[in-house]
PDB file of C-alpha atoms in Angstrom:
ATOM      1  CA  MET A   1      13.137  -2.153 -20.240  1.00 46.00           C
ATOM      2  CA  HIS A   2      13.637  -5.652 -19.530  1.00 50.00           C
ATOM      3  CA  CYS A   3      10.427  -6.985 -16.539  1.00 57.00           C
ATOM      4  CA  SER A   4      12.758  -8.747 -13.860  1.00 64.00           C
ATOM      5  CA  VAL A   5      14.524  -5.422 -13.883  1.00 64.00           C
ATOM      6  CA  ARG A   6      11.522  -3.204 -13.809  1.00 65.00           C
ATOM      7  CA  VAL A   7      10.390  -5.403 -10.664  1.00 64.00           C
ATOM      8  CA  TRP A   8      13.913  -5.407  -9.194  1.00 66.00           C
ATOM      9  CA  THR A   9      14.514  -1.936  -9.374  1.00 71.00           C
ATOM     10  CA  MET A  10      10.099  -1.246  -8.086  1.00 68.00           C
ATOM     11  CA  TYR A  11      11.274  -3.898  -4.998  1.00 67.00           C
ATOM     12  CA  SER A  12      14.310  -1.625  -4.117  1.00 73.00           C
ATOM     13  CA  THR A  13      13.290   1.728  -4.816  1.00 71.00           C
ATOM     14  CA  LEU A  14      10.141   0.544  -2.572  1.00 70.00           C
ATOM     15  CA  SER A  15      12.226  -0.930   0.194  1.00 76.00           C
ATOM     16  CA  SER A  16      13.803   2.104   0.442  1.00 77.00           C
ATOM     17  CA  TRP A  17      10.735   4.405   0.830  1.00 75.00           C
ATOM     18  CA  HIS A  18       9.542   1.019   3.667  1.00 74.00           C
ATOM     19  CA  THR A  19      12.881   2.280   5.366  1.00 79.00           C
ATOM     20  CA  TYR A  20      12.224   6.083   4.882  1.00 80.00           C
ATOM     21  CA  LEU A  21       8.858   5.653   6.018  1.00 78.00           C
ATOM     22  CA  GLU A  22      10.172   3.489   8.870  1.00 77.00           C
ATOM     23  CA  THR A  23      13.267   5.441  10.072  1.00 82.00           C
ATOM     24  CA  TYR A  24      11.210   8.463  10.577  1.00 82.00           C
ATOM     25  CA  ASP A  25       8.017   7.004  12.550  1.00 79.00           C
ATOM     26  CA  ILE A  26       5.575   7.963   9.178  1.00 77.00           C
ATOM     27  CA  LEU A  27       3.261   4.736   9.870  1.00 75.00           C
ATOM     28  CA  SER A  28       0.790   4.865  12.415  1.00 75.00           C
ATOM     29  CA  ASP A  29       1.165   2.247  14.674  1.00 76.00           C
ATOM     30  CA  ARG A  30      -2.485   1.331  13.724  1.00 74.00           C
ATOM     31  CA  GLN A  31      -1.075  -0.266  10.275  1.00 75.00           C
ATOM     32  CA  TYR A  32      -0.167  -4.244  10.373  1.00 75.00           C
ATOM     33  CA  GLY A  33       0.287  -4.670   5.760  1.00 71.00           C
ATOM     34  CA  PHE A  34       3.469  -4.333   4.104  1.00 67.00           C
ATOM     35  CA  ARG A  35       4.859  -3.742   7.816  1.00 74.00           C
ATOM     36  CA  ARG A  36       7.831  -6.496   8.786  1.00 75.00           C
ATOM     37  CA  ASN A  37       6.766  -8.163  11.684  1.00 81.00           C
ATOM     38  CA  TRP A  38       3.145  -6.660  11.830  1.00 80.00           C
ATOM     39  CA  LEU A  39       1.449  -9.842  11.614  1.00 83.00           C
ATOM     40  CA  THR A  40      -2.406  -9.956  10.254  1.00 79.00           C
ATOM     41  CA  SER A  41      -2.723 -12.016  13.527  1.00 86.00           C
ATOM     42  CA  ASP A  42      -1.246  -8.709  15.657  1.00 87.00           C
ATOM     43  CA  LEU A  43      -3.594  -7.142  13.938  1.00 85.00           C
ATOM     44  CA  LEU A  44      -6.911  -9.760  14.720  1.00 87.00           C
ATOM     45  CA  ALA A  45      -5.735 -10.212  18.723  1.00 91.00           C
ATOM     46  CA  TYR A  46      -5.804  -6.401  18.956  1.00 90.00           C
ATOM     47  CA  ALA A  47      -9.181  -5.869  17.368  1.00 89.00           C
ATOM     48  CA  ILE A  48      -9.916  -8.954  19.337  1.00 92.00           C
ATOM     49  CA  ARG A  49      -8.888  -7.218  23.181  1.00 93.00           C
ATOM     50  CA  ILE A  50      -9.872  -4.295  22.112  1.00 91.00           C
ATOM     51  CA  ARG A  51     -14.130  -6.666  21.224  1.00 92.00           C
ATOM     52  CA  ASN A  52     -13.548  -7.506  24.452  1.00 94.00           C
ATOM     53  CA  GLU A  53     -13.396  -5.358  26.557  1.00 94.00           C
ATOM     54  CA  ALA A  54     -15.320  -2.831  25.286  1.00 92.00           C
ATOM     55  CA  ILE A  55     -17.682  -6.377  26.147  1.00 94.00           C
ATOM     56  CA  GLU A  56     -16.768  -5.833  29.783  1.00 95.00           C
ATOM     57  CA  LYS A  57     -16.573  -2.232  30.045  1.00 94.00           C
ATOM     58  CA  HIS A  58     -20.423  -2.194  28.444  1.00 93.00           C
ATOM     59  CA  GLY A  59     -21.463  -4.743  28.039  1.00 92.00           C
ATOM     60  CA  GLU A  60     -21.808  -5.306  24.381  1.00 88.00           C
ATOM     61  CA  THR A  61     -20.117  -3.963  21.186  1.00 86.00           C
ATOM     62  CA  LEU A  62     -20.295  -2.878  17.154  1.00 80.00           C
ATOM     63  CA  GLY A  63     -18.199  -4.133  14.578  1.00 78.00           C
ATOM     64  CA  VAL A  64     -18.031  -2.464  10.998  1.00 68.00           C
ATOM     65  CA  SER A  65     -15.946  -3.905   8.474  1.00 70.00           C
ATOM     66  CA  LEU A  66     -15.631  -2.246   5.075  1.00 57.00           C
ATOM     67  CA  ASP A  67     -14.266  -3.320   2.043  1.00 62.00           C
ATOM     68  CA  ILE A  68     -11.290  -0.809   0.244  1.00 53.00           C
ATOM     69  CA  SER A  69     -10.126  -3.513  -2.190  1.00 58.00           C
ATOM     70  CA  LYS A  70     -10.637  -0.943  -4.631  1.00 64.00           C
ATOM     71  CA  ALA A  71     -10.344   2.842  -3.114  1.00 58.00           C
ATOM     72  CA  PHE A  72      -6.489   3.566  -3.990  1.00 58.00           C
ATOM     73  CA  ASP A  73      -7.802   2.854  -8.184  1.00 67.00           C
ATOM     74  CA  ARG A  74      -9.445   5.832  -8.183  1.00 70.00           C
ATOM     75  CA  VAL A  75      -6.486   8.678  -6.057  1.00 74.00           C
ATOM     76  CA  TRP A  76      -5.963  11.350  -8.105  1.00 80.00           C
ATOM     77  CA  HIS A  77      -2.382  10.535  -9.030  1.00 80.00           C
ATOM     78  CA  GLU A  78      -0.747  14.242  -9.545  1.00 82.00           C
ATOM     79  CA  ILE A  79      -2.143  15.303  -6.039  1.00 85.00           C
ATOM     80  CA  LEU A  80      -1.243  12.051  -4.084  1.00 83.00           C
ATOM     81  CA  VAL A  81       2.407  12.857  -5.915  1.00 84.00           C
ATOM     82  CA  SER A  82       2.580  15.958  -4.402  1.00 86.00           C
ATOM     83  CA  LYS A  83       1.344  14.663  -0.569  1.00 84.00           C
ATOM     84  CA  LEU A  84       4.278  12.419  -1.169  1.00 82.00           C
ATOM     85  CA  SER A  85       6.601  15.319  -1.469  1.00 84.00           C
ATOM     86  CA  SER A  86       5.420  17.243   0.813  1.00 87.00           C
ATOM     87  CA  PHE A  87       6.305  14.316   2.923  1.00 82.00           C
ATOM     88  CA  GLY A  88       9.370  15.059   2.492  1.00 80.00           C
ATOM     89  CA  LEU A  89       9.885  12.454  -0.011  1.00 78.00           C
ATOM     90  CA  PRO A  90      13.658  12.557  -2.044  1.00 79.00           C
ATOM     91  CA  ALA A  91      12.616  14.218  -5.246  1.00 82.00           C
ATOM     92  CA  GLY A  92      13.917  11.340  -7.713  1.00 81.00           C
ATOM     93  CA  LEU A  93      11.548   8.741  -5.617  1.00 80.00           C
ATOM     94  CA  ASN A  94       8.906  11.134  -6.072  1.00 82.00           C
ATOM     95  CA  ALA A  95       9.586  11.529  -9.508  1.00 83.00           C
ATOM     96  CA  TRP A  96       9.634   7.419 -10.053  1.00 79.00           C
ATOM     97  CA  ILE A  97       6.024   7.127  -8.135  1.00 80.00           C
ATOM     98  CA  ALA A  98       5.282   9.564 -10.820  1.00 82.00           C
ATOM     99  CA  ASP A  99       6.388   7.602 -13.304  1.00 80.00           C
ATOM    100  CA  PHE A 100       4.916   4.693 -12.200  1.00 76.00           C
ATOM    101  CA  LEU A 101       1.707   6.917 -12.392  1.00 77.00           C
ATOM    102  CA  SER A 102       1.119   7.047 -15.580  1.00 79.00           C
ATOM    103  CA  ASP A 103       0.428   5.611 -19.014  1.00 77.00           C
ATOM    104  CA  ARG A 104       0.320   1.893 -16.874  1.00 73.00           C
ATOM    105  CA  SER A 105      -0.905  -0.889 -18.719  1.00 76.00           C
ATOM    106  CA  ILE A 106      -0.807  -4.172 -18.135  1.00 74.00           C
ATOM    107  CA  ARG A 107      -1.943  -8.475 -19.990  1.00 77.00           C
ATOM    108  CA  VAL A 108      -2.205 -11.889 -18.810  1.00 76.00           C
ATOM    109  CA  VAL A 109       0.734 -14.304 -19.886  1.00 76.00           C
ATOM    110  CA  ILE A 110      -0.970 -17.967 -19.257  1.00 77.00           C
ATOM    111  CA  ASP A 111       0.919 -20.821 -20.375  1.00 75.00           C
ATOM    112  CA  GLY A 112       2.423 -18.441 -23.090  1.00 80.00           C
ATOM    113  CA  SER A 113      -0.038 -17.413 -24.504  1.00 83.00           C
ATOM    114  CA  SER A 114      -1.024 -13.907 -23.995  1.00 82.00           C
ATOM    115  CA  SER A 115      -3.908 -11.438 -23.905  1.00 83.00           C
ATOM    116  CA  GLY A 116      -3.889  -7.810 -25.739  1.00 85.00           C
ATOM    117  CA  GLN A 117      -2.103  -4.831 -23.627  1.00 83.00           C
ATOM    118  CA  MET A 118      -4.723  -2.975 -21.506  1.00 78.00           C
ATOM    119  CA  ALA A 119      -4.409   0.512 -20.660  1.00 78.00           C
ATOM    120  CA  ILE A 120      -4.512   0.960 -16.539  1.00 70.00           C
ATOM    121  CA  ASN A 121      -6.548   4.618 -15.858  1.00 64.00           C
TER     122      ASN A 121
END
């Protein structure tokens, strides 16, 4: 499949999925990433307000930050697909996600030079 067609298909599917999550109010009120009109600056303003309230109430506060950038690299894909199905995700979309998560590979192209393909586990 041509890359631009696949990217467009993925964008269209994810857009539909996003609409589904928003329509049925599945996302947490604290989910700021990948949401229309929910900016990082909104999250920072919320965090600062909570911090200031804690300082006023208790005189001190403690913040903890976790780097979970690779957290989903180790998600068991079968369980993820099963969970999505249990949330009522349409079967076709669930099958598309399952297909997307299987037999993946990546390669880098810079100025016309291409690396070899590497499997993504």
